[in-house]
Coordinates of C-alpha atoms and ligand atoms in Angstrom, one line a residue:
M454 CA -10.9 -25.5 1.6
D455 CA -9.6 -24.5 -1.3
S456 CA -5.9 -24.0 -1.8
I457 CA -4.8 -23.1 -5.1
V458 CA -1.9 -24.6 -7.9
V459 CA 1.3 -22.2 -9.4
T460 CA 3.0 -23.4 -12.4
G461 CA 6.3 -21.0 -13.1
N462 CA 5.5 -20.2 -16.7
G463 CA 7.6 -17.9 -17.6
P464 CA 7.3 -13.8 -18.6
L465 CA 3.3 -12.0 -18.4
H466 CA 2.1 -10.4 -20.8
G467 CA -1.0 -8.3 -21.1
Q468 CA -3.1 -6.4 -18.9
I469 CA -4.9 -6.3 -15.2
A470 CA -7.7 -4.4 -14.8
I471 CA -7.2 -2.6 -11.2
A472 CA -10.1 -3.2 -8.7
G473 CA -11.5 -0.2 -5.7
A474 CA -10.1 -0.4 -3.2
K475 CA -10.6 -2.9 -0.3
N476 CA -9.4 -0.6 2.9
A477 CA -11.0 2.1 1.3
C478 CA -14.8 0.6 0.6
L479 CA -14.6 -0.8 4.5
T480 CA -14.6 2.9 5.8
L481 CA -16.6 4.1 3.1
M482 CA -19.6 1.9 3.8
P483 CA -19.6 2.5 7.7
A484 CA -20.0 6.4 6.4
T485 CA -23.6 4.7 5.7
L486 CA -24.3 5.3 8.9
L487 CA -24.6 8.8 9.4
S488 CA -26.7 9.3 7.0
E489 CA -31.0 8.8 6.9
E490 CA -30.1 9.1 3.5
P491 CA -29.1 6.5 0.4
L492 CA -25.2 6.2 -0.2
T493 CA -24.3 4.7 -3.5
L494 CA -20.5 3.4 -3.6
T495 CA -19.5 2.3 -7.3
N496 CA -16.2 0.7 -8.1
A497 CA -16.4 -1.3 -5.0
P498 CA -14.2 -4.8 -5.2
R499 CA -15.9 -7.7 -4.9
L500 CA -14.5 -9.4 -1.8
S501 CA -15.5 -11.3 1.4
D502 CA -14.3 -8.3 3.6
I503 CA -17.0 -6.8 2.0
R504 CA -19.8 -8.4 2.3
T505 CA -19.1 -9.0 5.9
M506 CA -18.9 -5.2 6.0
S507 CA -22.6 -5.7 4.3
T508 CA -23.8 -8.6 6.9
L509 CA -22.8 -6.3 10.1
L510 CA -24.8 -2.8 8.8
E511 CA -27.5 -4.6 8.1
S512 CA -27.5 -6.3 11.5
L513 CA -27.5 -2.8 12.7
G514 CA -30.4 -1.9 10.8
A515 CA -29.0 -0.7 7.5
E516 CA -29.8 -2.2 4.2
V517 CA -27.3 -3.0 1.9
A518 CA -28.1 -3.7 -1.8
Q519 CA -25.3 -5.3 -4.5
M520 CA -26.1 -4.1 -7.9
Q521 CA -23.2 -4.4 -11.0
G522 CA -22.2 -7.5 -10.1
G523 CA -21.3 -6.4 -6.3
Q524 CA -19.8 -3.2 -8.3
V525 CA -22.1 -0.7 -6.7
L526 CA -23.6 -1.0 -3.8
A527 CA -26.4 1.2 -2.2
L528 CA -26.5 1.7 1.2
A529 CA -28.9 3.4 3.7
S530 CA -29.5 3.9 7.2
H531 CA -33.3 4.7 7.8
A532 CA -33.1 3.8 10.7
I533 CA -30.6 2.0 13.8
T534 CA -32.2 -0.7 14.7
N535 CA -29.8 -2.1 16.5
H536 CA -27.0 -0.6 18.2
R537 CA -25.0 -3.9 19.1
A538 CA -22.1 -5.2 17.0
D539 CA -22.0 -8.8 17.9
Y540 CA -18.3 -10.2 18.4
D541 CA -19.4 -13.3 15.7
I542 CA -19.7 -10.7 13.7
V543 CA -16.6 -8.6 14.7
R544 CA -13.9 -11.4 15.2
K545 CA -14.2 -11.8 10.8
M546 CA -13.0 -8.5 10.6
R547 CA -10.8 -5.9 12.6
A548 CA -12.6 -3.1 10.1
S549 CA -16.0 -3.9 11.6
I550 CA -15.1 -1.3 14.9
L551 CA -15.4 1.4 12.3
V552 CA -19.1 1.4 12.3
L553 CA -18.6 2.5 16.6
G554 CA -17.6 6.7 15.5
P555 CA -20.1 6.9 13.5
M556 CA -23.4 4.8 15.2
L557 CA -22.8 6.7 18.3
A558 CA -22.2 10.3 17.1
R559 CA -26.0 10.1 15.1
E560 CA -27.1 7.8 17.7
G561 CA -24.9 9.1 20.9
H562 CA -24.8 5.7 22.1
A563 CA -23.5 2.6 20.4
V564 CA -21.7 -1.3 21.7
V565 CA -19.3 -2.7 19.2
S566 CA -17.4 -6.4 20.6
L567 CA -13.6 -5.5 21.1
P568 CA -12.0 -7.3 17.1
G569 CA -9.5 -9.2 19.6
G570 CA -6.0 -10.4 18.6
C571 CA -4.6 -11.4 14.5
A572 CA -2.3 -13.2 13.2
I573 CA -0.1 -10.4 12.7
G574 CA 0.4 -7.9 16.2
A575 CA -1.7 -7.5 19.0
R576 CA -3.5 -4.2 16.9
P577 CA -4.5 -2.3 19.9
V578 CA -8.2 -0.1 19.1
D579 CA -6.9 2.6 22.3
L580 CA -6.3 5.6 19.9
H581 CA -9.8 4.6 18.8
L582 CA -11.4 4.8 21.6
H583 CA -8.9 7.9 23.1
A584 CA -10.5 9.6 19.9
L585 CA -14.5 9.6 21.2
E586 CA -13.0 10.3 24.6
A587 CA -11.6 13.4 23.2
M588 CA -14.8 14.0 21.3
G589 CA -16.7 13.4 25.4
A590 CA -17.9 10.1 24.4
E591 CA -18.0 7.9 27.7
L592 CA -16.3 4.0 27.3
D593 CA -16.7 1.5 29.6
L594 CA -15.3 -2.2 28.2
R595 CA -17.1 -4.7 29.5
D596 CA -17.2 -8.3 28.9
G597 CA -15.0 -8.0 25.8
Y598 CA -17.2 -5.0 24.6
V599 CA -17.3 -1.1 24.3
H600 CA -19.8 0.4 26.0
A601 CA -20.3 3.9 24.5
R602 CA -22.2 6.6 25.0
A603 CA -22.6 10.5 24.6
P604 CA -25.6 11.4 26.0
G605 CA -25.8 14.8 24.9
G606 CA -23.9 14.2 22.0
L607 CA -20.4 14.1 21.0
R608 CA -18.4 17.8 20.9
G609 CA -16.1 18.9 18.5
G610 CA -12.0 18.1 20.6
R611 CA -8.8 18.2 19.5
I612 CA -7.5 14.6 18.9
A613 CA -3.6 14.1 19.2
F614 CA -2.5 10.8 18.4
P615 CA 0.5 9.6 19.9
M616 CA 1.0 7.3 16.7
V617 CA -0.3 7.2 13.3
S618 CA -3.6 4.9 13.1
V619 CA -5.3 4.9 10.1
G620 CA -7.9 2.4 11.1
A621 CA -8.8 5.4 14.5
T622 CA -8.1 8.7 11.4
E623 CA -11.1 6.9 10.2
N624 CA -13.0 6.5 12.9
A625 CA -12.8 10.2 14.9
L626 CA -13.0 11.7 10.9
M627 CA -16.5 10.1 10.8
A628 CA -17.2 11.0 15.3
A629 CA -16.3 14.6 14.3
T630 CA -19.0 15.2 11.5
L631 CA -22.2 15.1 13.3
A632 CA -20.1 16.3 16.4
R633 CA -21.1 19.8 17.9
G634 CA -18.2 22.4 17.2
T635 CA -14.3 21.8 15.9
T636 CA -13.0 18.7 15.7
V637 CA -9.0 18.9 15.1
I638 CA -7.0 15.6 14.4
D639 CA -3.4 16.0 14.6
N640 CA -1.0 13.4 13.3
A641 CA -3.4 11.9 11.6
A642 CA -3.4 9.5 8.8
R643 CA -2.4 10.6 5.2
E644 CA -3.2 7.2 3.9
P645 CA -5.0 7.5 0.0
E646 CA -8.2 6.0 1.6
I647 CA -8.7 8.6 4.0
V648 CA -8.6 11.4 1.7
D649 CA -11.1 9.5 -0.1
L650 CA -13.4 9.1 2.7
A651 CA -13.4 12.8 4.3
Q652 CA -14.1 13.6 -0.3
C653 CA -17.6 11.2 0.1
L654 CA -17.9 12.4 3.2
R655 CA -18.6 16.3 2.2
K656 CA -20.5 15.1 -0.9
M657 CA -22.9 14.5 1.9
G658 CA -22.3 17.2 3.7
A659 CA -19.8 16.9 6.3
Q660 CA -16.9 20.4 6.3
I661 CA -13.6 19.4 6.3
E662 CA -9.7 20.1 5.7
G663 CA -6.6 19.4 5.4
E664 CA -7.6 15.5 5.1
G665 CA -3.8 14.7 3.2
T666 CA -2.0 16.3 5.5
H667 CA -0.6 16.1 9.3
T668 CA -3.3 17.7 10.7
I669 CA -7.8 17.2 9.3
T670 CA -10.3 20.1 10.6
I671 CA -14.5 19.1 11.0
E672 CA -16.3 21.5 12.5
G673 CA -20.1 19.4 13.3
V674 CA -22.9 19.5 11.1
D675 CA -26.6 18.4 12.2
R676 CA -27.0 16.4 10.1
L677 CA -25.9 15.1 6.6
G678 CA -27.3 14.1 3.6
G679 CA -26.5 10.7 1.0
A680 CA -24.5 11.0 -1.8
T681 CA -22.9 8.9 -4.5
H682 CA -18.8 8.1 -4.3
A683 CA -16.6 6.3 -6.7
V684 CA -14.2 4.7 -4.7
V685 CA -10.6 5.0 -4.8
P686 CA -8.2 2.5 -6.9
D687 CA -6.7 0.0 -4.9
R688 CA -3.0 0.6 -4.6
I689 CA -1.6 -2.3 -2.9
E690 CA -3.8 -4.7 -5.5
L691 CA -2.2 -2.3 -8.4
G692 CA 1.2 -2.8 -6.3
T693 CA 0.9 -6.8 -5.6
Y694 CA 0.4 -7.0 -9.9
M695 CA 2.7 -4.8 -11.3
L696 CA 4.7 -7.2 -8.7
A697 CA 3.9 -10.1 -11.3
P698 CA 6.0 -8.7 -14.8
A699 CA 8.4 -8.0 -12.0
I700 CA 9.3 -11.1 -10.4
C701 CA 8.4 -13.2 -13.8
G702 CA 10.0 -11.0 -16.8
G703 CA 7.5 -9.4 -19.7
E704 CA 4.6 -6.1 -19.8
V705 CA 2.2 -5.8 -18.4
T706 CA -0.5 -2.8 -17.9
C707 CA -2.5 -2.1 -14.9
L708 CA -5.5 -0.7 -15.9
G709 CA -6.6 2.3 -13.6
G710 CA -3.4 2.5 -11.7
R711 CA -1.5 5.7 -10.6
I712 CA 1.7 6.3 -9.5
D713 CA 0.7 9.4 -7.3
L714 CA -0.9 5.8 -4.8
L715 CA 2.4 4.4 -4.7
A716 CA 4.8 6.5 -5.1
A717 CA 7.5 5.5 -2.8
F718 CA 7.0 1.9 -3.5
C719 CA 7.8 3.2 -7.8
E720 CA 11.1 4.3 -6.3
K721 CA 12.0 1.1 -4.6
L722 CA 10.9 -0.5 -8.2
D723 CA 13.4 2.2 -10.4
E724 CA 16.0 1.3 -7.9
A725 CA 15.5 -2.7 -8.2
G726 CA 16.0 -1.9 -12.2
I727 CA 12.1 -2.1 -13.2
D728 CA 10.9 -0.1 -15.0
V729 CA 7.5 2.0 -14.5
T730 CA 5.4 4.4 -17.3
E731 CA 2.2 5.8 -15.9
T732 CA -0.3 6.2 -19.4
E733 CA -4.0 7.6 -19.7
T734 CA -4.9 3.4 -18.4
G735 CA -2.7 3.0 -16.2
L736 CA 0.4 1.8 -15.4
T737 CA 3.1 -0.4 -17.7
V738 CA 5.4 -2.4 -15.5
A739 CA 8.7 -4.3 -17.1
R740 CA 11.9 -5.9 -16.0
R741 CA 15.0 -3.4 -17.6
N742 CA 17.1 -6.0 -18.2
G743 CA 18.0 -9.8 -16.5
R744 CA 17.4 -10.3 -12.7
V745 CA 16.6 -7.5 -10.4
R746 CA 18.9 -5.9 -8.6
A747 CA 18.0 -6.7 -3.7
V748 CA 16.8 -2.6 -2.4
D749 CA 16.7 -2.2 1.1
V750 CA 12.9 -1.5 2.6
V751 CA 11.2 0.1 5.6
T752 CA 8.0 0.9 6.1
E753 CA 5.7 3.5 7.4
P754 CA 3.3 5.5 7.2
F755 CA 1.5 6.6 3.9
P756 CA 3.7 8.0 2.2
G757 CA 6.0 5.9 3.1
F758 CA 6.5 2.2 1.6
P759 CA 3.3 -0.2 2.8
T760 CA 3.7 -2.3 5.3
D761 CA 0.9 -4.4 3.5
L762 CA 2.8 -4.7 0.4
Q763 CA 6.0 -5.6 2.7
A764 CA 5.3 -10.0 1.6
Q765 CA 4.5 -9.7 -2.2
M766 CA 8.6 -7.4 -2.1
M767 CA 9.9 -10.0 -0.1
A768 CA 8.2 -12.2 -2.8
L769 CA 10.2 -10.1 -5.5
M770 CA 13.8 -9.7 -3.2
C771 CA 13.7 -13.9 -3.3
T772 CA 15.5 -14.3 -6.4
A773 CA 16.7 -10.8 -6.8
Q774 CA 21.0 -9.9 -7.3
G775 CA 22.5 -9.5 -3.4
T776 CA 21.6 -9.2 -0.2
S777 CA 18.7 -6.3 0.8
V778 CA 16.4 -5.6 4.3
L779 CA 13.0 -5.4 4.8
E780 CA 12.7 -3.5 7.9
E781 CA 9.0 -3.5 9.2
R782 CA 8.0 -1.0 11.1
I783 CA 4.1 -1.2 11.5
F784 CA 3.3 -4.2 12.7
E785 CA 5.5 -6.0 15.4
N786 CA 4.8 -9.8 13.1
R787 CA 4.3 -9.4 9.5
F788 CA 6.5 -11.8 8.5
M789 CA 5.1 -15.3 9.1
H790 CA 5.0 -15.3 5.1
A791 CA 9.3 -15.9 5.4
P792 CA 9.4 -19.9 6.7
E793 CA 6.1 -20.5 3.2
L794 CA 8.8 -18.3 0.6
M795 CA 11.6 -20.8 2.7
R796 CA 10.0 -24.0 1.9
M797 CA 10.5 -22.8 -1.4
G798 CA 14.3 -22.4 -1.5
A799 CA 14.3 -18.2 0.0
L800 CA 17.5 -17.1 1.9
I801 CA 16.2 -15.6 4.9
D802 CA 16.9 -14.0 7.7
V803 CA 14.7 -12.8 10.2
H804 CA 15.5 -10.5 13.5
G805 CA 13.0 -9.6 15.3
G806 CA 11.4 -6.9 12.3
T807 CA 14.3 -7.1 10.0
A808 CA 14.1 -9.4 7.8
T809 CA 17.2 -10.6 5.5
V810 CA 16.6 -12.1 2.2
T811 CA 19.8 -13.4 0.1
G812 CA 18.1 -13.2 -4.0
V813 CA 19.0 -16.7 -5.1
E814 CA 18.4 -17.4 -9.2
T815 CA 15.1 -19.8 -8.9
L816 CA 12.9 -21.1 -6.4
K817 CA 11.7 -24.4 -6.5
G818 CA 7.7 -24.8 -6.5
A819 CA 6.6 -26.6 -3.1
P820 CA 3.3 -26.7 -0.8
V821 CA 3.0 -23.8 1.3
M822 CA 0.2 -22.0 4.3
A823 CA -1.5 -19.1 3.5
T824 CA -0.9 -17.6 6.7
D825 CA -3.3 -13.8 5.9
L826 CA -3.7 -11.9 3.5
R827 CA -1.0 -10.5 1.8
A828 CA 1.4 -13.2 2.9
S829 CA -1.0 -15.4 0.5
V830 CA -0.4 -13.6 -2.3
S831 CA 3.5 -13.3 -1.3
L832 CA 3.5 -17.0 -2.0
I833 CA 1.3 -16.9 -5.7
L834 CA 4.1 -14.1 -6.6
A835 CA 6.9 -16.6 -6.0
G836 CA 4.8 -19.4 -7.1
L837 CA 4.8 -17.9 -10.5
A838 CA 9.1 -17.0 -10.7
A839 CA 9.8 -20.4 -9.8
E840 CA 10.4 -24.0 -10.9
G841 CA 7.3 -26.8 -11.2
E842 CA 3.8 -26.3 -9.0
T843 CA 3.3 -24.8 -5.9
I844 CA 0.3 -25.3 -3.6
V845 CA -1.2 -22.4 -1.3
N846 CA -3.5 -24.0 1.2
R847 CA -6.1 -22.0 3.3
V848 CA -6.6 -19.7 0.4
Y849 CA -9.6 -18.3 1.8
H850 CA -6.9 -15.5 3.5
L851 CA -6.8 -14.4 -0.4
D852 CA -10.5 -14.0 -1.1
R853 CA -10.7 -11.4 1.8
G854 CA -8.9 -8.8 -0.2
Y855 CA -8.3 -10.3 -4.1
E856 CA -10.8 -10.4 -6.2
S857 CA -10.7 -13.1 -9.6
V858 CA -7.0 -13.6 -8.7
E859 CA -6.7 -16.5 -10.9
E860 CA -8.2 -14.8 -14.0
K861 CA -6.6 -11.9 -13.4
L862 CA -3.1 -13.6 -13.2
G863 CA -4.3 -15.9 -15.6
G864 CA -5.4 -13.6 -18.2
V865 CA -1.6 -12.0 -18.5
G866 CA -0.4 -15.1 -18.9
A867 CA 0.5 -17.6 -15.0
R868 CA -0.8 -21.0 -15.4
I869 CA -3.0 -20.5 -12.1
E870 CA -5.8 -22.3 -10.8
R871 CA -7.9 -22.9 -8.3
I872 CA -8.8 -26.5 -6.2
T873 CA -12.2 -26.6 -4.4
G874 CA -11.8 -28.5 -1.8
Q875 CA -14.6 -30.0 0.4
Ligands
UD1_1916 C1 -5.4 -0.4 7.8 C2 -5.5 -1.1 7.0 C3 -4.1 -2.3 6.6 C4 -2.4 -1.7 6.5 C5 -2.7 -0.5 7.6 C6 -1.2 -0.6 7.8 C7 -7.8 -1.1 6.9 C8 -8.5 -2.1 6.7 N1 -7.1 -1.4 7.0 O1 -5.5 -0.6 9.0 O2 -4.2 -3.1 5.8 O3 -2.0 -2.7 7.1 O4 -4.3 0.6 7.6 O5 -1.7 0.8 6.8 O6 -7.5 0.1 6.5 N2 -2.8 0.6 17.1 C9 -2.9 0.3 17.7 N3 -3.9 1.2 18.7 C10 -5.2 1.4 18.0 C11 -4.5 2.1 15.8 C12 -3.6 1.3 15.5 O7 -2.1 0.9 18.5 O8 -6.4 1.9 18.5 C13 -1.6 0.2 16.4 C14 -1.6 -1.0 15.3 O9 -1.3 -2.5 16.1 C15 -0.2 -1.0 14.6 C16 -0.4 0.2 13.8 O10 -1.4 1.2 15.2 O11 1.2 -1.1 14.7 C17 -0.3 1.1 12.6 O12 -2.5 0.4 12.5 P1 -3.4 1.4 11.9 O13 -3.4 1.8 10.9 O14 -4.3 1.2 12.8 O15 -3.8 -0.1 11.4 P2 -5.3 -0.8 10.2 O16 -6.6 0.7 10.5 O17 -5.6 -1.4 11.6

């Protein structure tokens, strides 16, 4: 297994290009199942999760061609030849459940493995299933699979989510585009990835209003056509790399970055003493003076502070002046990076969904274990600020969501290298 070795090396200077959003791409790709015509995605990130989704779609009969080194994905689903999404692929990635809505809407039947648990909490799919039931789907859970049928096709319905779910909103939105009549999704997720999906579906001919607000209304159409769509920039990759100069000093411009994708996060950086300037090319980030100040963070659905940046923010707070309280409200078990950071000398006290971090002057390099995608990158950030060498093991998690981390951070002066395992 590969590991990444990081050696603290002082301030960072230069530019980092931000890729297209993994989470947007993972929901745009299954949209191909809604139409016989081609869907071309540009600005796609080159990640193992994208390859997993390609394999899943191909197993259902879709064609997926990678062009321009993987930055362009040409998808086509002339016919869906297999209606069963197998456990062997689905278990690798929870976003696989996003094929359920489109397949059911176009074909009237689908069988999809339940994704199972995941390291950051139970993460059920009940909201996805309730949404499809509200559109007339008949569901049967057997042998670890969802067997879904909509014999006369899906029909429009009113979906009132009891809690905000990004994935369930996406599944419902895609399914509703081909349902008969009007669907109203209340308490919809408002993430930029939802807006991106709605914009792409609209190019394919869908009738959608209200994306980016709490209520999305979809007027079903008989068929969707093809489209070409550029994936929105990855706000989580952006936030992660914004934290690199924040934690190490220096000045880094994240090319393609936009404040509107990360307003709550940028406010917290400002409070901590970090300047963020929006220019025509992206966001330039630099520490104002000296040590950053401790700030409190509560994770919330968009437009709140993203849970996917909580681990990285914790790494920053480990060396801040003062004590910060980080409250995780989206996932119940998302502090697995805390004990690893503590191996590097961080002072962290975790109680349920709250972590109290008392900043120390310096962290010390140590061998650590990446437990999930965002945890792994938080350990790299901490390693950049630490004295000596940090070895981050089990980096396959990292490759699911960050392309060319070594090149991107190495390009701004970080000492980082990958050790290829057996
Ligand atoms: C997406 C993102 C993930 C991010 C998360 C929250 C993708 C591929 N992944 O995940 O990176 O961390 O949003 O911003 O886009 N829940 C239920 N029942 C359900 C669905 C969700 O109880 O049917 C719960 C979850 O366990 C969690 C909360 O709702 O506690 C939010 O999850 P959700 O927004 O659905 O996350 P994902 O779409 O899985």
